Short mmCIF file of N, CA and C in Angstrom, two decimals:
data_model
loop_
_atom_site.label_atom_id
_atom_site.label_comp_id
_atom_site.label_asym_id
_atom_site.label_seq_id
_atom_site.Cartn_x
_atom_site.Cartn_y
_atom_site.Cartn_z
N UNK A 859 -102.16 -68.25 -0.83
CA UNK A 859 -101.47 -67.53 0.22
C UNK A 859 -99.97 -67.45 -0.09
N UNK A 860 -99.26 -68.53 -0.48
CA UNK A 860 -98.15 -68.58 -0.89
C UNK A 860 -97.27 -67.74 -2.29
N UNK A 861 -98.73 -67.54 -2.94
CA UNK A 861 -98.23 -66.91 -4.02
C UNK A 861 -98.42 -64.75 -3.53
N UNK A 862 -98.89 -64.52 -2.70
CA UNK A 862 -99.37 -63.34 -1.71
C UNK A 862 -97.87 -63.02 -1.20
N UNK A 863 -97.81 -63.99 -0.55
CA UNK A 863 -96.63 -63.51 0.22
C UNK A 863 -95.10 -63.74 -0.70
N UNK A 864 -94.91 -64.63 -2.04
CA UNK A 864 -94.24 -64.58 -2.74
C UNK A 864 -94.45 -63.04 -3.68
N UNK A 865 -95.54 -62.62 -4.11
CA UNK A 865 -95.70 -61.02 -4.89
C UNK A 865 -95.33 -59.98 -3.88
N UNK A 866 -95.73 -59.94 -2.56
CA UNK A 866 -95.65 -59.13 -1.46
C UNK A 866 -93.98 -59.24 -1.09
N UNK A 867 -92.96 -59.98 -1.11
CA UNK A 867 -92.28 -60.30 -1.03
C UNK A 867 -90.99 -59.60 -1.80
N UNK A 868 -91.58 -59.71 -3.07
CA UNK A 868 -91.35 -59.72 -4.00
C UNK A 868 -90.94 -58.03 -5.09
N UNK A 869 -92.46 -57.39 -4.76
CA UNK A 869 -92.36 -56.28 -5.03
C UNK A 869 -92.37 -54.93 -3.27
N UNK A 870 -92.65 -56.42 -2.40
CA UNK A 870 -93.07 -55.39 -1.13
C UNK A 870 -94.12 -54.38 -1.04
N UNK A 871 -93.23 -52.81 -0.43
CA UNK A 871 -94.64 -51.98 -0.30
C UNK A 871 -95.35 -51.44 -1.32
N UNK A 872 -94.67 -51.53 -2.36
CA UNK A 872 -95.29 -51.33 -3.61
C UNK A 872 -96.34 -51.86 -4.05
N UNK A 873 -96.32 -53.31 -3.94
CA UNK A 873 -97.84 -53.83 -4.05
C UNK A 873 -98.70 -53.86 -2.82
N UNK A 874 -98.24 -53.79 -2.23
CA UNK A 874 -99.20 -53.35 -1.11
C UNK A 874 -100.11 -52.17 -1.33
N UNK A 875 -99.53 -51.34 -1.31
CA UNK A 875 -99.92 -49.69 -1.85
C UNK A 875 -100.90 -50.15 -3.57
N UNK A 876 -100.39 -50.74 -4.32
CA UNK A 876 -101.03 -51.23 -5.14
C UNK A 876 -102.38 -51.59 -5.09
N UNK A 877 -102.15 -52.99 -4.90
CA UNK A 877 -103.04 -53.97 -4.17
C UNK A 877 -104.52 -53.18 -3.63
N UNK A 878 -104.01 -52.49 -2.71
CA UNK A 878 -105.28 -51.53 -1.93
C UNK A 878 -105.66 -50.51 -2.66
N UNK A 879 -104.93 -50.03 -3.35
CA UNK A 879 -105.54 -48.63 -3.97
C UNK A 879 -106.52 -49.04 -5.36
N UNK A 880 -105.92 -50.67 -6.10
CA UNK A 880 -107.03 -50.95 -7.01
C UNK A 880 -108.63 -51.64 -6.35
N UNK A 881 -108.12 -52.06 -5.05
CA UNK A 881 -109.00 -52.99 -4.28
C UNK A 881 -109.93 -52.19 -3.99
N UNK A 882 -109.75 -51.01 -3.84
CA UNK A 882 -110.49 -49.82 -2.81
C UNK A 882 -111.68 -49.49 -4.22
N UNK A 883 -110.82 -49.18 -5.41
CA UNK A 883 -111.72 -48.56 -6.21
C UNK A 883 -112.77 -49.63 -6.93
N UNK A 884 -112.35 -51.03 -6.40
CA UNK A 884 -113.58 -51.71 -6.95
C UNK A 884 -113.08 -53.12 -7.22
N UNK A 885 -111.91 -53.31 -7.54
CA UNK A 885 -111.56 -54.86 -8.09
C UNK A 885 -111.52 -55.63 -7.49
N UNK A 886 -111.69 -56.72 -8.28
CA UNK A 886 -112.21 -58.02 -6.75
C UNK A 886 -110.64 -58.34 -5.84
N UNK A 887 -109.98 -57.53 -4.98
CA UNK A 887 -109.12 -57.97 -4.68
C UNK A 887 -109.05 -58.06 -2.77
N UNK A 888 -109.18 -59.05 -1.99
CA UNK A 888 -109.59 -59.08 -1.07
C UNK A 888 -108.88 -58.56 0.60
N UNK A 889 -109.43 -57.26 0.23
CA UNK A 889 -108.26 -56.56 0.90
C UNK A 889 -107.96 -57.03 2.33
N UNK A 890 -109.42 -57.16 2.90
CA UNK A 890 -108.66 -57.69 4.48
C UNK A 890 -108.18 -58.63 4.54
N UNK A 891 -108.16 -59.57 3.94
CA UNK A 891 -107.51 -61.03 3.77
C UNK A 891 -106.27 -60.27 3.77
N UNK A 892 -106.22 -59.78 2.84
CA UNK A 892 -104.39 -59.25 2.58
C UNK A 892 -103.31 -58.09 3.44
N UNK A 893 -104.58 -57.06 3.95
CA UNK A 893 -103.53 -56.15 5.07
C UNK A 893 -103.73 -56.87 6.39
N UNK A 894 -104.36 -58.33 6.83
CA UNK A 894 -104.33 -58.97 7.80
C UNK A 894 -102.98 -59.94 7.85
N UNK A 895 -102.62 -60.14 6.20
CA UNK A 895 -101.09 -61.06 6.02
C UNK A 895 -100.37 -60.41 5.90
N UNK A 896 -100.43 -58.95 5.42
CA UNK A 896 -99.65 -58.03 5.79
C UNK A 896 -99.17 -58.16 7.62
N UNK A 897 -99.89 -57.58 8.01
CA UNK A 897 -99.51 -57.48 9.68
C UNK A 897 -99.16 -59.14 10.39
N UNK A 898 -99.23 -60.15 9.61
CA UNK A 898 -98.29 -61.33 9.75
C UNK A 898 -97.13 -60.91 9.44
N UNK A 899 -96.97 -60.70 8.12
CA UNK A 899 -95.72 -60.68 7.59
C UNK A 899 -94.70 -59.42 8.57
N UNK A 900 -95.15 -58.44 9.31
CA UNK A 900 -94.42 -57.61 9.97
C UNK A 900 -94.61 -58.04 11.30
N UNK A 901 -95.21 -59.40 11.61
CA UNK A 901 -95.16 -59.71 13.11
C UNK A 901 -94.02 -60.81 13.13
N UNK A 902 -93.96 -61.36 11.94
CA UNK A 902 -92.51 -62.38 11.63
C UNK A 902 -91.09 -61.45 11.16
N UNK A 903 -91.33 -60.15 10.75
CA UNK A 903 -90.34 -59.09 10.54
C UNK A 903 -89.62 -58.79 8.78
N UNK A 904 -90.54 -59.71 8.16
CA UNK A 904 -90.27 -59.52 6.90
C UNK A 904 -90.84 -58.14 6.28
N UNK A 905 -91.60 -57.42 6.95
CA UNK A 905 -92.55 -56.41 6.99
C UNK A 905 -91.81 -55.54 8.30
N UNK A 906 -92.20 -54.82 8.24
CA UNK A 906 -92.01 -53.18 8.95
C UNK A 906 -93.61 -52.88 9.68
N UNK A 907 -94.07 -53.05 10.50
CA UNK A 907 -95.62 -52.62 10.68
C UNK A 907 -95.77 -51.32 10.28
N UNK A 908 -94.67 -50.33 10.91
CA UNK A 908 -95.31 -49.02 10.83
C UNK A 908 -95.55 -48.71 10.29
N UNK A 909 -94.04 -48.96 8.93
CA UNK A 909 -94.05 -48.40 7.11
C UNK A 909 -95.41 -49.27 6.79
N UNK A 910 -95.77 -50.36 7.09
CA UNK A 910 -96.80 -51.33 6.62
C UNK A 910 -98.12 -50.37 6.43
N UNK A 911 -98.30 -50.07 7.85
CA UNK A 911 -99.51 -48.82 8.07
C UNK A 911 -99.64 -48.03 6.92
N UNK A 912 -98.35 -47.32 6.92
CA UNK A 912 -98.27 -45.70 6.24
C UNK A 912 -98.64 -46.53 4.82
N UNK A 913 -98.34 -47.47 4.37
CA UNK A 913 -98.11 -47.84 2.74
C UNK A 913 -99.54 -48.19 2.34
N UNK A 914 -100.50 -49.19 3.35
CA UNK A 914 -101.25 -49.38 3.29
C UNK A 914 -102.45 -48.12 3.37
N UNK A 915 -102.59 -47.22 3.95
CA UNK A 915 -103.20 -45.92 4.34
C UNK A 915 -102.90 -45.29 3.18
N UNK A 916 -102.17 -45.38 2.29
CA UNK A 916 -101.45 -44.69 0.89
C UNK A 916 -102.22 -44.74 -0.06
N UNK A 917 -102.43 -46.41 0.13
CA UNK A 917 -103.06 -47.32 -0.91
C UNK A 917 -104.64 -47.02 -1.33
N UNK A 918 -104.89 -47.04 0.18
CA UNK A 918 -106.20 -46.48 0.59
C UNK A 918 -106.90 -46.05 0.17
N UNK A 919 -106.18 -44.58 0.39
CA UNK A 919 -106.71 -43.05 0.57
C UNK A 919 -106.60 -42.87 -1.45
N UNK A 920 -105.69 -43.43 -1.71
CA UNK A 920 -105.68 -43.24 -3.14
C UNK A 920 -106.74 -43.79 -3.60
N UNK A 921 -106.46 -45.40 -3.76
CA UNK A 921 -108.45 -45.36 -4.39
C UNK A 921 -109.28 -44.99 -3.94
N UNK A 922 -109.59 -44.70 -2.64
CA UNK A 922 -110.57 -43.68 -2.30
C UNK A 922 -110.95 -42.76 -2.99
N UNK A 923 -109.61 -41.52 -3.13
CA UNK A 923 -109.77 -40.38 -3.53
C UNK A 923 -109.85 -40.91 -5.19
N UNK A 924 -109.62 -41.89 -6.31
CA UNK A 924 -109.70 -42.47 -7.54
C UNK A 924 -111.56 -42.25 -7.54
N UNK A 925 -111.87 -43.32 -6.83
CA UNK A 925 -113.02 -43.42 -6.78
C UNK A 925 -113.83 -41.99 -6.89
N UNK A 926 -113.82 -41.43 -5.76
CA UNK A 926 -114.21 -40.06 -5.63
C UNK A 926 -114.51 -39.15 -7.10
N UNK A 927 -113.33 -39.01 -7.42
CA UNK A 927 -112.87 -38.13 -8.62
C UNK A 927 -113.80 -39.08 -9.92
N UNK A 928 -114.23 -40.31 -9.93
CA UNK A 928 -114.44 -41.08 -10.83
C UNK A 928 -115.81 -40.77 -10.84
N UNK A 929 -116.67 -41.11 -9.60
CA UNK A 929 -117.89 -40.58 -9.09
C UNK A 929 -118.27 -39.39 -9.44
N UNK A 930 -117.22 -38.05 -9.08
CA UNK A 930 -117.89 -36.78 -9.24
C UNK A 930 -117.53 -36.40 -10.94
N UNK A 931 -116.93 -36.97 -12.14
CA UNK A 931 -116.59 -37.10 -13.07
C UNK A 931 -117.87 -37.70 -14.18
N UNK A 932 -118.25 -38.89 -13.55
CA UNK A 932 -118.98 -40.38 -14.52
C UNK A 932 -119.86 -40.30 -13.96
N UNK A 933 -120.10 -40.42 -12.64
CA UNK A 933 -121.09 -41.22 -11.52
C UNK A 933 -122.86 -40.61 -12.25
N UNK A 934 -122.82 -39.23 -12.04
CA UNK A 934 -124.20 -38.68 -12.21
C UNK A 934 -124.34 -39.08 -13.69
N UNK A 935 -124.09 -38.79 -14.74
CA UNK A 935 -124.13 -38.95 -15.89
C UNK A 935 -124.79 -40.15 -15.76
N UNK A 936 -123.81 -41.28 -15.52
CA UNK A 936 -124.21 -42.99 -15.94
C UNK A 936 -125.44 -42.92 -14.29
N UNK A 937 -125.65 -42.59 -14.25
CA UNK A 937 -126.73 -42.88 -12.79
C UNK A 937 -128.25 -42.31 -13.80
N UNK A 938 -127.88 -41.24 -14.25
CA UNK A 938 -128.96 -40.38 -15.24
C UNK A 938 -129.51 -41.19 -16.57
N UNK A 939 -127.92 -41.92 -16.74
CA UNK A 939 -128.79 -42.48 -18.24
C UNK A 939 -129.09 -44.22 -18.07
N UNK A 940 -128.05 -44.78 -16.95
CA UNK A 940 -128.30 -46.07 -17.09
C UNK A 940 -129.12 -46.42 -15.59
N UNK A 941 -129.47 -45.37 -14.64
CA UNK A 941 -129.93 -45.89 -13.12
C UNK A 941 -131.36 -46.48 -13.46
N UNK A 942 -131.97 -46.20 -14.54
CA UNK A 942 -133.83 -46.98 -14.53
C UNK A 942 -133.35 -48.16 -14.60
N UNK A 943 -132.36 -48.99 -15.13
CA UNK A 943 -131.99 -50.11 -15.63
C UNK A 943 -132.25 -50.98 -14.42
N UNK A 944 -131.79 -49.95 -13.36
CA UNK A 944 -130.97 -50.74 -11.78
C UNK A 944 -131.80 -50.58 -10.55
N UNK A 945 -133.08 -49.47 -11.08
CA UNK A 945 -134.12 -48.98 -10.06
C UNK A 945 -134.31 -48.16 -9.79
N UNK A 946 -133.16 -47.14 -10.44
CA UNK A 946 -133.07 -45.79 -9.55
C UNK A 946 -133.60 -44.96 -10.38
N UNK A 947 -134.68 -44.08 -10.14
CA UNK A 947 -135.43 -42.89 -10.74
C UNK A 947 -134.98 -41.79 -10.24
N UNK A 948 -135.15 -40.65 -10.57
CA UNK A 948 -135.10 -39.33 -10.05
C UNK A 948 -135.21 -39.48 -8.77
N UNK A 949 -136.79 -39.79 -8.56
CA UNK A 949 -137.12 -39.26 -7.27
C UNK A 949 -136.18 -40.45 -6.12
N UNK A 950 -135.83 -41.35 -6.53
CA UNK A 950 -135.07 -42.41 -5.32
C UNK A 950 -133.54 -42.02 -5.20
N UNK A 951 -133.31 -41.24 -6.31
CA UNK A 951 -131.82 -41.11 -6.32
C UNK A 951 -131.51 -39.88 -5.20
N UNK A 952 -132.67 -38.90 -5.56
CA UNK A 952 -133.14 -37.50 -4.77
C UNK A 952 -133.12 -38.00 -3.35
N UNK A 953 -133.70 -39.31 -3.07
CA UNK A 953 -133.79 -39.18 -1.45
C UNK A 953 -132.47 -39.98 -1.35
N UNK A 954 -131.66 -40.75 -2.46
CA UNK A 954 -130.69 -41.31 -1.53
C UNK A 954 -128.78 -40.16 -1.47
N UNK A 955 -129.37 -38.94 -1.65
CA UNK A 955 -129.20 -37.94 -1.94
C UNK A 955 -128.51 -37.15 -1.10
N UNK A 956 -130.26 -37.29 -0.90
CA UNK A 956 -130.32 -36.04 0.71
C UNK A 956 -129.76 -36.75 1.62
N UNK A 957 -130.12 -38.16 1.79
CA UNK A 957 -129.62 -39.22 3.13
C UNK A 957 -127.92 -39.46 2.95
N UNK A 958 -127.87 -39.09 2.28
CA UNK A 958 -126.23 -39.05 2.10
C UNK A 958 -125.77 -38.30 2.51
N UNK A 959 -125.77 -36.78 2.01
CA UNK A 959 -125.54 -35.47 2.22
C UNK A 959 -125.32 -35.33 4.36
N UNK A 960 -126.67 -36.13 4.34
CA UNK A 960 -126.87 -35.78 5.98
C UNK A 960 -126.40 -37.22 6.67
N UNK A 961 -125.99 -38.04 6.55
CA UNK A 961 -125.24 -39.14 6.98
C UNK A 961 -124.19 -39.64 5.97
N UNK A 962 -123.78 -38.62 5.72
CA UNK A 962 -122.69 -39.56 4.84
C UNK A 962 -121.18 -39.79 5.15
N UNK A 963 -121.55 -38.58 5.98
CA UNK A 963 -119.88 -38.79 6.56
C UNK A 963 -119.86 -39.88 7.62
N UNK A 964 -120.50 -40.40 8.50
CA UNK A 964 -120.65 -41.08 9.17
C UNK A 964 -120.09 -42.68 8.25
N UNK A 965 -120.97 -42.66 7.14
CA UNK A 965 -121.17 -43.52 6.29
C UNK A 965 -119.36 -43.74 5.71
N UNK A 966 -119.13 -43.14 5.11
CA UNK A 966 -117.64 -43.11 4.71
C UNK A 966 -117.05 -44.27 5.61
N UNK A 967 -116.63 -43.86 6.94
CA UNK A 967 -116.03 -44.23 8.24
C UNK A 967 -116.38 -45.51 7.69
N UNK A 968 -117.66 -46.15 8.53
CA UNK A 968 -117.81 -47.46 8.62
C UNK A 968 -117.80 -48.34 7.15
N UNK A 969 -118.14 -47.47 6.46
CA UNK A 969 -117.96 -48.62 5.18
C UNK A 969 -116.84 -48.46 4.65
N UNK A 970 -115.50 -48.36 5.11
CA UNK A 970 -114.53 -48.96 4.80
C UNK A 970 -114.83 -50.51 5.29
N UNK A 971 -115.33 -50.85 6.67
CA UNK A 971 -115.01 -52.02 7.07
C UNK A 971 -116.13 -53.15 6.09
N UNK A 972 -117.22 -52.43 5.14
CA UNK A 972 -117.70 -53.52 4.75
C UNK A 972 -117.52 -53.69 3.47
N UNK A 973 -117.07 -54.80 2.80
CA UNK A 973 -116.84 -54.81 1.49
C UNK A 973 -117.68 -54.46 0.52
N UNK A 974 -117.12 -54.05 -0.49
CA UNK A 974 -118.41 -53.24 -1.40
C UNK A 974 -119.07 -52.57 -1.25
N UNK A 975 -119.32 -52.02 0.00
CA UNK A 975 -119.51 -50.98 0.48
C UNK A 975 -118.52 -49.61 0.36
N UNK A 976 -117.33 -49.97 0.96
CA UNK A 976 -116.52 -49.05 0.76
C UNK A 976 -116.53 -48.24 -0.50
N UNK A 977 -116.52 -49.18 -1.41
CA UNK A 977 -116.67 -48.58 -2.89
C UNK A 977 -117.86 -48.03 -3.44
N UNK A 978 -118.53 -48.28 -2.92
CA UNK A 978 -119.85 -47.45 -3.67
C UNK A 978 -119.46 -46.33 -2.52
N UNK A 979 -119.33 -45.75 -1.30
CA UNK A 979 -119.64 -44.98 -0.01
C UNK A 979 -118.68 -43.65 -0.93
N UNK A 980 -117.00 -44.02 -1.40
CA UNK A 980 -116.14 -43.28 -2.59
C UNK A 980 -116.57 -42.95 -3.39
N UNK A 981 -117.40 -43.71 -4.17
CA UNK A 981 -118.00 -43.27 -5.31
C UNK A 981 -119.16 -42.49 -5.31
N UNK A 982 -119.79 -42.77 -4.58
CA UNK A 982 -121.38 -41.88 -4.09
C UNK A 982 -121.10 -40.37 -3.48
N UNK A 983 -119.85 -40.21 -2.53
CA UNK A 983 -119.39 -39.03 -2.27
C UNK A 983 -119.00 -38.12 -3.42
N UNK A 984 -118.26 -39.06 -4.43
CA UNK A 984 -118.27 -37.39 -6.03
C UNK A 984 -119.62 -37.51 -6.16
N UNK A 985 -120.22 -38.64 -6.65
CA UNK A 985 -121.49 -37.81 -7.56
C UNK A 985 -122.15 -37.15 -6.53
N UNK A 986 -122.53 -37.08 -5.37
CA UNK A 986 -123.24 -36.15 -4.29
C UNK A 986 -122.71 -35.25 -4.11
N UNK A 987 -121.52 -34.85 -4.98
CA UNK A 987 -120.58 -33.42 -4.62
C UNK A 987 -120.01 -33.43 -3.44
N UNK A 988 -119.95 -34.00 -2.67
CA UNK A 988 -119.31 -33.80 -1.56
C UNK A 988 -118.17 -32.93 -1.35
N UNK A 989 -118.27 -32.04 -0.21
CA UNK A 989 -116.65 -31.09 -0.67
C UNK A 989 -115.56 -32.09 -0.59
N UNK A 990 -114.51 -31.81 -1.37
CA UNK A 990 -113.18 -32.41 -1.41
C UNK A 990 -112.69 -32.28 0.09
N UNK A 991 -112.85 -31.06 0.45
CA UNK A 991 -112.14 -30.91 1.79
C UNK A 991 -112.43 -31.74 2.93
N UNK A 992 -113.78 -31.87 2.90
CA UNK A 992 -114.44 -32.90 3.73
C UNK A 992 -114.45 -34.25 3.60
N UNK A 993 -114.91 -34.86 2.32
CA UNK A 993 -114.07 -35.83 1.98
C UNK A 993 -112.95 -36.28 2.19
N UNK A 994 -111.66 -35.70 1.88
CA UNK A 994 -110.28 -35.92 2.51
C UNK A 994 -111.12 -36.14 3.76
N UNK A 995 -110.95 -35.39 4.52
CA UNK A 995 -110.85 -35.81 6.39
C UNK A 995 -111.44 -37.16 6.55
N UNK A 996 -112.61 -37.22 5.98
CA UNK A 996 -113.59 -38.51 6.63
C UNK A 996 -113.03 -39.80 5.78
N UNK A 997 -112.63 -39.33 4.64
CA UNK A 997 -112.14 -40.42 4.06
C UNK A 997 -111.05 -41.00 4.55
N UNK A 998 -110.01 -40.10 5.09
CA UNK A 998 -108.40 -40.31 5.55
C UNK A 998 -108.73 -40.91 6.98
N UNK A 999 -110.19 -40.34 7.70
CA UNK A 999 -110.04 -40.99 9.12
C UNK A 999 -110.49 -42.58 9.06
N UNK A 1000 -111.15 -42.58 8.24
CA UNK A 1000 -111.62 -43.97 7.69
C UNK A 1000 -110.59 -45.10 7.07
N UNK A 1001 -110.02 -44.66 6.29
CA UNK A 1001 -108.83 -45.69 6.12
C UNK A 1001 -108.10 -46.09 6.80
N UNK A 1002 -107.42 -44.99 7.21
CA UNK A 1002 -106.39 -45.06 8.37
C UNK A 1002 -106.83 -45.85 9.65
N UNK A 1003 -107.79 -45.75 10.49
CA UNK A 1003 -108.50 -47.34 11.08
C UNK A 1003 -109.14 -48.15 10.75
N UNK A 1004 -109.20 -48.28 9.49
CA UNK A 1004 -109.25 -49.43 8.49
C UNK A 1004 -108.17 -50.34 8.62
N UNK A 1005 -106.85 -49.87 7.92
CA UNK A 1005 -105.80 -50.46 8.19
C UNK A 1005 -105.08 -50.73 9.14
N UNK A 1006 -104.96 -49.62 10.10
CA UNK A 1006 -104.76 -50.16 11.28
C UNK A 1006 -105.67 -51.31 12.37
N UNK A 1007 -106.52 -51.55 11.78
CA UNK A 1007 -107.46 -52.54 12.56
C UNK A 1007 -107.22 -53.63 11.65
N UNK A 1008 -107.01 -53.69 10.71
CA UNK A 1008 -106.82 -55.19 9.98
C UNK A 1008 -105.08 -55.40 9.78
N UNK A 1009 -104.10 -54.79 10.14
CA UNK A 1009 -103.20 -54.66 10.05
C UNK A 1009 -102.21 -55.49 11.31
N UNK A 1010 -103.48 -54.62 12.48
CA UNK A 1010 -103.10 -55.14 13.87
C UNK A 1010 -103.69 -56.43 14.03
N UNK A 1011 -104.69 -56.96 13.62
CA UNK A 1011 -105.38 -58.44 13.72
C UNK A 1011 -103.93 -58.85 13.51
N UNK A 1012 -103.71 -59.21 12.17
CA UNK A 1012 -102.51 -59.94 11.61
C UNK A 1012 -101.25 -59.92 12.51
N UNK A 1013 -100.67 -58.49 12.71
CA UNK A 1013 -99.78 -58.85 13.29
C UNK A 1013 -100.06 -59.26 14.89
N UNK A 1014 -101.35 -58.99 15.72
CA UNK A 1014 -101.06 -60.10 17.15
C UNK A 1014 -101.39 -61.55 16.49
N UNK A 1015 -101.87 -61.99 15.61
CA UNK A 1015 -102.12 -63.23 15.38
C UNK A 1015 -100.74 -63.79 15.39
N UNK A 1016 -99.95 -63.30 14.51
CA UNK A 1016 -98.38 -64.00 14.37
C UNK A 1016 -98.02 -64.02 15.56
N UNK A 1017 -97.78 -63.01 16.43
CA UNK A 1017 -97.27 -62.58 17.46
C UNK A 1017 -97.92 -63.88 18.61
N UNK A 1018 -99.08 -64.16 18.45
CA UNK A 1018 -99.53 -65.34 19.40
C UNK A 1018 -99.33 -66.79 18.96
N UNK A 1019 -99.04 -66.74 17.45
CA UNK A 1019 -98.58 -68.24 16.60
C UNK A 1019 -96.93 -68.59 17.25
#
């Protein structure tokens, strides 16, 4: 924790924005732990909440949209040549497909809040083609109370310490 708030400190919103945008696209980096010490750190005032928000939502939406672009780029290819490896045949990929297509935006939303989830939900939206346009929206509404819900934990927690 000490060394978090010494890097955060340190480089500020930059790693923040960092931090989340590699976290988002997959690396083990534990984001709510961290935009929850974020919203400490702006309930003690070393932090800014609002800018906190906007930087974090930055961070976001970027690996999000990384992911995305990575998915509709790699995703089908390596799903085509390496998915028997992992279970996935034609015909399972076909229905998890269609169930996407028709719940997926839904899907986006909430799996920001579950880990590892989020990242496959980014990544599954390119290779399913998903429009960009639509994407943006569901993706941007998704982050954005993402962070603001783990943002705000942190900072009433300080705020009640």
């Amino acid at each position: 924790m000490e060394f978090a708030k010494e890097f955060i400190g340190q480089y500020g919103y930059f790693a923040i924005y960092g931090l989340l945008a590699l976290g988002v696209i997959g690396m083990p980096i534990p984001d709510e732990v961290m935009m929850t010490f974020v919203g400490y750190l702006a309930s003690i005032s070393v932090l800014n909440y609002s800018v906190s928000i906007a930087v974090s939502f930055g961070g976001a939406f970027t690996g999000g949209l990384l992911s995305y672009m990575i998915g509709k780029k790699a995703g089908r290819p390596l799903v085509e040549k390496y998915g028997k490896w992992v279970g996935v045949n034609a015909k399972r990929f076909s229905r998890v497909e269609s169930w996407f297509l028709k719940y997926g935006y839904w899907s986006i939303i909430l799996g920001y809040f579950i880990p590892g989830i989020r990242h496959l939900m980014c990544c599954f939206s390119g290779i399913s083609k998903m429009a960009i346009g639509r994407y943006i929206l569901v993706s941007g509404i998704g982050a954005f109370v993402w962070c603001v819900a783990f943002i705000s934990i942190g900072f009433y927690v300080g705020v009640l310490t």
